[in-house]
PDB file of C-alpha atoms in Angstrom:
ATOM      1  CA  MET A1458      81.345 114.383  89.539  1.00 75.00           C
ATOM      2  CA  ARG A1459      79.166 112.110  87.298  1.00 87.00           C
ATOM      3  CA  PHE A1460      80.695 109.145  85.627  1.00 87.00           C
ATOM      4  CA  GLU A1461      80.390 110.654  82.173  1.00 88.00           C
ATOM      5  CA  GLU A1462      82.725 113.586  83.536  1.00 94.00           C
ATOM      6  CA  LEU A1463      85.239 110.979  84.515  1.00 95.00           C
ATOM      7  CA  ARG A1464      85.905 110.168  80.830  1.00 96.00           C
ATOM      8  CA  PHE A1465      86.368 113.917  80.252  1.00 96.00           C
ATOM      9  CA  VAL A1466      88.882 114.228  83.211  1.00 96.00           C
ATOM     10  CA  CYS A1467      90.859 111.379  81.960  1.00 97.00           C
ATOM     11  CA  GLU A1468      90.988 112.820  78.352  1.00 97.00           C
ATOM     12  CA  GLU A1469      92.283 116.040  79.729  1.00 96.00           C
ATOM     13  CA  ALA A1470      94.868 114.298  81.874  1.00 97.00           C
ATOM     14  CA  ALA A1471      96.003 112.512  78.669  1.00 97.00           C
ATOM     15  CA  LYS A1472      96.416 115.698  76.830  1.00 96.00           C
ATOM     16  CA  LYS A1473      98.464 117.127  79.801  1.00 95.00           C
ATOM     17  CA  LEU A1474     100.549 114.026  79.966  1.00 96.00           C
ATOM     18  CA  LEU A1475     101.487 114.278  76.311  1.00 95.00           C
ATOM     19  CA  ALA A1476     102.306 118.019  76.797  1.00 94.00           C
ATOM     20  CA  ASP A1477     104.415 117.451  79.823  1.00 94.00           C
ATOM     21  CA  HIS A1478     106.286 114.247  79.145  1.00 94.00           C
ATOM     22  CA  GLU A1479     108.541 112.858  76.435  1.00 92.00           C
ATOM     23  CA  ARG A1480     107.449 109.834  74.534  1.00 92.00           C
ATOM     24  CA  PRO A1481     106.927 107.050  75.193  1.00 93.00           C
ATOM     25  CA  LEU A1482     104.507 108.389  77.888  1.00 95.00           C
ATOM     26  CA  PRO A1483     104.946 106.870  81.340  1.00 96.00           C
ATOM     27  CA  PRO A1484     101.870 104.845  82.435  1.00 98.00           C
ATOM     28  CA  THR A1485      99.863 107.051  84.775  1.00 98.00           C
ATOM     29  CA  VAL A1486      97.128 106.740  87.249  1.00 98.00           C
ATOM     30  CA  VAL A1487      94.440 109.496  87.308  1.00 98.00           C
ATOM     31  CA  LEU A1488      92.952 110.198  90.831  1.00 97.00           C
ATOM     32  CA  PRO A1489      90.155 112.768  90.749  1.00 95.00           C
ATOM     33  CA  GLY A1490      89.942 114.090  94.222  1.00 84.00           C
ATOM     34  CA  PRO A1491      87.555 116.594  95.632  1.00 79.00           C
ATOM     35  CA  GLU A1492      89.876 119.610  95.279  1.00 84.00           C
ATOM     36  CA  ARG A1493      91.961 118.459  92.509  1.00 90.00           C
ATOM     37  CA  THR A1494      93.009 115.607  90.113  1.00 94.00           C
ATOM     38  CA  GLN A1495      96.261 113.966  90.939  1.00 96.00           C
ATOM     39  CA  LEU A1496      98.306 112.256  88.240  1.00 97.00           C
ATOM     40  CA  VAL A1497     100.631 109.633  89.507  1.00 97.00           C
ATOM     41  CA  THR A1498     103.170 108.695  86.810  1.00 97.00           C
ATOM     42  CA  LEU A1499     104.754 105.261  87.020  1.00 97.00           C
ATOM     43  CA  PRO A1500     108.170 105.274  85.345  1.00 92.00           C
ATOM     44  CA  GLY A1501     109.699 101.879  85.264  1.00 92.00           C
ATOM     45  CA  PHE A1502     106.240 100.274  85.221  1.00 97.00           C
ATOM     46  CA  PRO A1503     106.970  96.443  85.256  1.00 97.00           C
ATOM     47  CA  ASP A1504     106.396  94.291  82.169  1.00 95.00           C
ATOM     48  CA  ASP A1505     105.070  91.279  84.232  1.00 96.00           C
ATOM     49  CA  ASP A1506     101.256  91.492  85.115  1.00 94.00           C
ATOM     50  CA  GLU A1507     101.849  90.108  88.635  1.00 96.00           C
ATOM     51  CA  ALA A1508     104.335  92.863  89.440  1.00 98.00           C
ATOM     52  CA  ARG A1509     101.985  95.584  87.873  1.00 98.00           C
ATOM     53  CA  HIS A1510      99.139  94.114  89.921  1.00 97.00           C
ATOM     54  CA  ASP A1511     101.190  94.383  93.202  1.00 98.00           C
ATOM     55  CA  LEU A1512     102.271  97.905  92.488  1.00 98.00           C
ATOM     56  CA  LEU A1513      98.712  99.074  91.753  1.00 98.00           C
ATOM     57  CA  ALA A1514      97.453  97.189  94.735  1.00 98.00           C
ATOM     58  CA  ASN A1515      99.849  99.169  96.880  1.00 98.00           C
ATOM     59  CA  LEU A1516      98.951 102.496  95.222  1.00 98.00           C
ATOM     60  CA  ALA A1517      95.304 101.704  95.677  1.00 98.00           C
ATOM     61  CA  THR A1518      95.593 101.222  99.364  1.00 97.00           C
ATOM     62  CA  ASP A1519      97.872 104.200  99.786  1.00 97.00           C
ATOM     63  CA  GLU A1520      95.931 106.660  97.541  1.00 96.00           C
ATOM     64  CA  ILE A1521      92.335 105.498  96.678  1.00 96.00           C
ATOM     65  CA  VAL A1522      91.353 103.842 100.192  1.00 96.00           C
ATOM     66  CA  ALA A1523      93.276 106.163 102.391  1.00 95.00           C
ATOM     67  CA  LYS A1524      91.763 109.136 100.738  1.00 93.00           C
ATOM     68  CA  ALA A1525      88.306 107.722  99.890  1.00 94.00           C
ATOM     69  CA  ILE A1526      88.701 108.519  96.112  1.00 95.00           C
ATOM     70  CA  PRO A1527      85.722 106.916  94.454  1.00 94.00           C
ATOM     71  CA  ALA A1528      87.134 106.931  90.894  1.00 97.00           C
ATOM     72  CA  TRP A1529      90.224 106.138  89.000  1.00 98.00           C
ATOM     73  CA  GLY A1530      91.856 106.327  85.669  1.00 98.00           C
ATOM     74  CA  PHE A1531      94.816 104.718  83.889  1.00 98.00           C
ATOM     75  CA  LEU A1532      96.701 106.148  80.872  1.00 98.00           C
ATOM     76  CA  ALA A1533      99.289 104.410  78.803  1.00 97.00           C
ATOM     77  CA  GLU A1534     100.800 104.656  75.443  1.00 97.00           C
ATOM     78  CA  ALA A1535     100.390 101.642  73.172  1.00 96.00           C
ATOM     79  CA  ASP A1536     100.235 100.751  69.356  1.00 95.00           C
ATOM     80  CA  VAL A1537      96.521 100.332  68.357  1.00 93.00           C
ATOM     81  CA  GLY A1538      96.367  98.858  64.874  1.00 92.00           C
ATOM     82  CA  GLY A1539      99.912  99.963  64.287  1.00 94.00           C
ATOM     83  CA  VAL A1540      99.289 103.541  65.213  1.00 95.00           C
ATOM     84  CA  PRO A1541     100.820 105.042  68.363  1.00 97.00           C
ATOM     85  CA  ALA A1542      97.817 105.954  70.763  1.00 98.00           C
ATOM     86  CA  VAL A1543      96.992 106.873  74.302  1.00 98.00           C
ATOM     87  CA  ILE A1544      94.707 104.399  75.945  1.00 98.00           C
ATOM     88  CA  ALA A1545      92.411 105.643  78.674  1.00 98.00           C
ATOM     89  CA  VAL A1546      90.881 103.085  81.176  1.00 98.00           C
ATOM     90  CA  TYR A1547      88.544 104.483  83.926  1.00 98.00           C
ATOM     91  CA  GLY A1548      86.310 103.247  86.582  1.00 97.00           C
ATOM     92  CA  ALA A1549      84.357 104.368  89.604  1.00 96.00           C
ATOM     93  CA  ARG A1550      82.476 102.987  92.577  1.00 93.00           C
ATOM     94  CA  LYS A1551      79.904 100.596  91.359  1.00 90.00           C
ATOM     95  CA  HIS A1552      80.691 101.459  87.629  1.00 94.00           C
ATOM     96  CA  ALA A1553      82.445  98.831  85.421  1.00 94.00           C
ATOM     97  CA  PRO A1554      85.655 100.198  84.019  1.00 98.00           C
ATOM     98  CA  ARG A1555      85.488 101.691  80.427  1.00 98.00           C
ATOM     99  CA  ILE A1556      88.102 101.909  77.761  1.00 98.00           C
ATOM    100  CA  THR A1557      88.764 104.398  74.836  1.00 97.00           C
ATOM    101  CA  ALA A1558      91.856 105.453  72.965  1.00 98.00           C
ATOM    102  CA  ALA A1559      93.063 108.348  70.790  1.00 98.00           C
ATOM    103  CA  ALA A1560      95.793 108.220  68.020  1.00 98.00           C
ATOM    104  CA  VAL A1561      98.887 110.435  68.876  1.00 97.00           C
ATOM    105  CA  GLU A1562      99.801 112.905  66.174  1.00 94.00           C
ATOM    106  CA  GLY A1563     103.068 114.822  66.911  1.00 88.00           C
ATOM    107  CA  THR A1564     102.449 116.358  70.207  1.00 88.00           C
ATOM    108  CA  SER A1565      98.712 116.194  70.212  1.00 93.00           C
ATOM    109  CA  LEU A1566      95.930 113.666  70.357  1.00 96.00           C
ATOM    110  CA  ARG A1567      93.145 112.998  67.705  1.00 97.00           C
ATOM    111  CA  GLU A1568      89.595 112.641  69.094  1.00 97.00           C
ATOM    112  CA  PHE A1569      88.952 109.857  71.560  1.00 97.00           C
ATOM    113  CA  GLN A1570      87.102 106.890  70.181  1.00 96.00           C
ATOM    114  CA  PRO A1571      83.762 105.731  71.555  1.00 97.00           C
ATOM    115  CA  GLU A1572      84.120 103.999  74.802  1.00 97.00           C
ATOM    116  CA  GLU A1573      83.380 100.487  75.576  1.00 97.00           C
ATOM    117  CA  GLU A1574      83.162  98.396  78.593  1.00 97.00           C
ATOM    118  CA  LEU A1575      86.583  96.907  79.533  1.00 97.00           C
ATOM    119  CA  ASP A1576      86.495  93.098  79.206  1.00 96.00           C
ATOM    120  CA  PRO A1577      87.007  91.663  82.766  1.00 91.00           C
ATOM    121  CA  THR A1578      89.821  89.425  81.451  1.00 95.00           C
ATOM    122  CA  ALA A1579      91.720  92.356  79.796  1.00 95.00           C
ATOM    123  CA  MET A1580      94.407  94.327  81.717  1.00 96.00           C
ATOM    124  CA  PRO A1581      93.958  92.250  84.959  1.00 96.00           C
ATOM    125  CA  PHE A1582      96.677  94.355  86.649  1.00 97.00           C
ATOM    126  CA  LEU A1583      94.119  97.163  86.898  1.00 98.00           C
ATOM    127  CA  HIS A1584      91.693  95.141  89.075  1.00 97.00           C
ATOM    128  CA  PRO A1585      93.143  96.416  92.413  1.00 98.00           C
ATOM    129  CA  LEU A1586      92.101  99.979  91.338  1.00 98.00           C
ATOM    130  CA  GLN A1587      88.412  98.789  90.809  1.00 97.00           C
ATOM    131  CA  HIS A1588      88.292  96.768  93.947  1.00 97.00           C
ATOM    132  CA  ALA A1589      89.488  99.691  95.911  1.00 97.00           C
ATOM    133  CA  VAL A1590      86.876 102.102  94.735  1.00 96.00           C
ATOM    134  CA  ASP A1591      84.072  99.425  94.958  1.00 96.00           C
ATOM    135  CA  SER A1592      85.229  98.807  98.668  1.00 96.00           C
ATOM    136  CA  LEU A1593      84.474 102.449  99.576  1.00 94.00           C
ATOM    137  CA  PRO A1594      81.111 103.266 101.380  1.00 90.00           C
ATOM    138  CA  ALA A1595      78.678 105.597  99.710  1.00 81.00           C
ATOM    139  CA  VAL A1596      78.824 109.208 100.679  1.00 67.00           C
ATOM    140  CA  GLU A1597      76.496 110.038 103.426  1.00 57.00           C
ATOM    141  CA  THR A1598      73.998 113.083 103.094  1.00 43.00           C
ATOM    142  CA  VAL A1599      71.349 114.326 105.380  1.00 42.00           C
ATOM    143  CA  ASP A1600      68.497 112.172 103.873  1.00 40.00           C
ATOM    144  CA  ARG A1601      70.090 110.159 101.211  1.00 41.00           C
ATOM    145  CA  THR A1602      72.969 107.907 100.572  1.00 44.00           C
ATOM    146  CA  VAL A1603      74.482 109.282  97.334  1.00 43.00           C
ATOM    147  CA  ASP A1604      77.215 107.740  95.252  1.00 46.00           C
ATOM    148  CA  LEU A1605      79.574 110.539  94.372  1.00 46.00           C
ATOM    149  CA  LEU A1606      79.571 109.412  90.679  1.00 54.00           C
ATOM    150  CA  GLY A1607      75.859 109.164  90.039  1.00 47.00           C
ATOM    151  CA  GLY A1608      73.948 106.296  91.641  1.00 49.00           C
ATOM    152  CA  GLU A1609      71.785 107.153  94.658  1.00 44.00           C
ATOM    153  CA  GLY A1610      69.324 105.259  97.006  1.00 41.00           C
ATOM    154  CA  PRO A1611      67.353 105.678 100.217  1.00 39.00           C
ATOM    155  CA  ALA A1612      69.439 106.038 103.217  1.00 36.00           C
TER     156      ALA A1612
END
């Protein structure tokens, strides 16, 4: 999977989430694995950033590190400029997290906006997800060390 494809996976997960759940949508972590993408909904997601951080740190250890998943996504419903929207944040091993959003219209999403790099001070509770993927080793191949999401270098 390339980093650009991670955005697509998160956008498709957002559409599925909207189709499968009542609103407001539960915050959801997207874990794209080698065989399938797992969506981990977080009903009762805490309001406190420290409690959110702790919850996601545990999830990162149990899911990302334990299963060596080199990428993540986070979906949540929020008001963006007074309009209900789904926000998608996604990151991967050695790739800074990106953010985009799409307005909700009834039971569907409008087009996602151009992505931008997530400000490092925004959404600090997501840091454990990025730290977990950055801590994973590169995938080894016969003659090269290849980052599953695009980067490569000599072994």
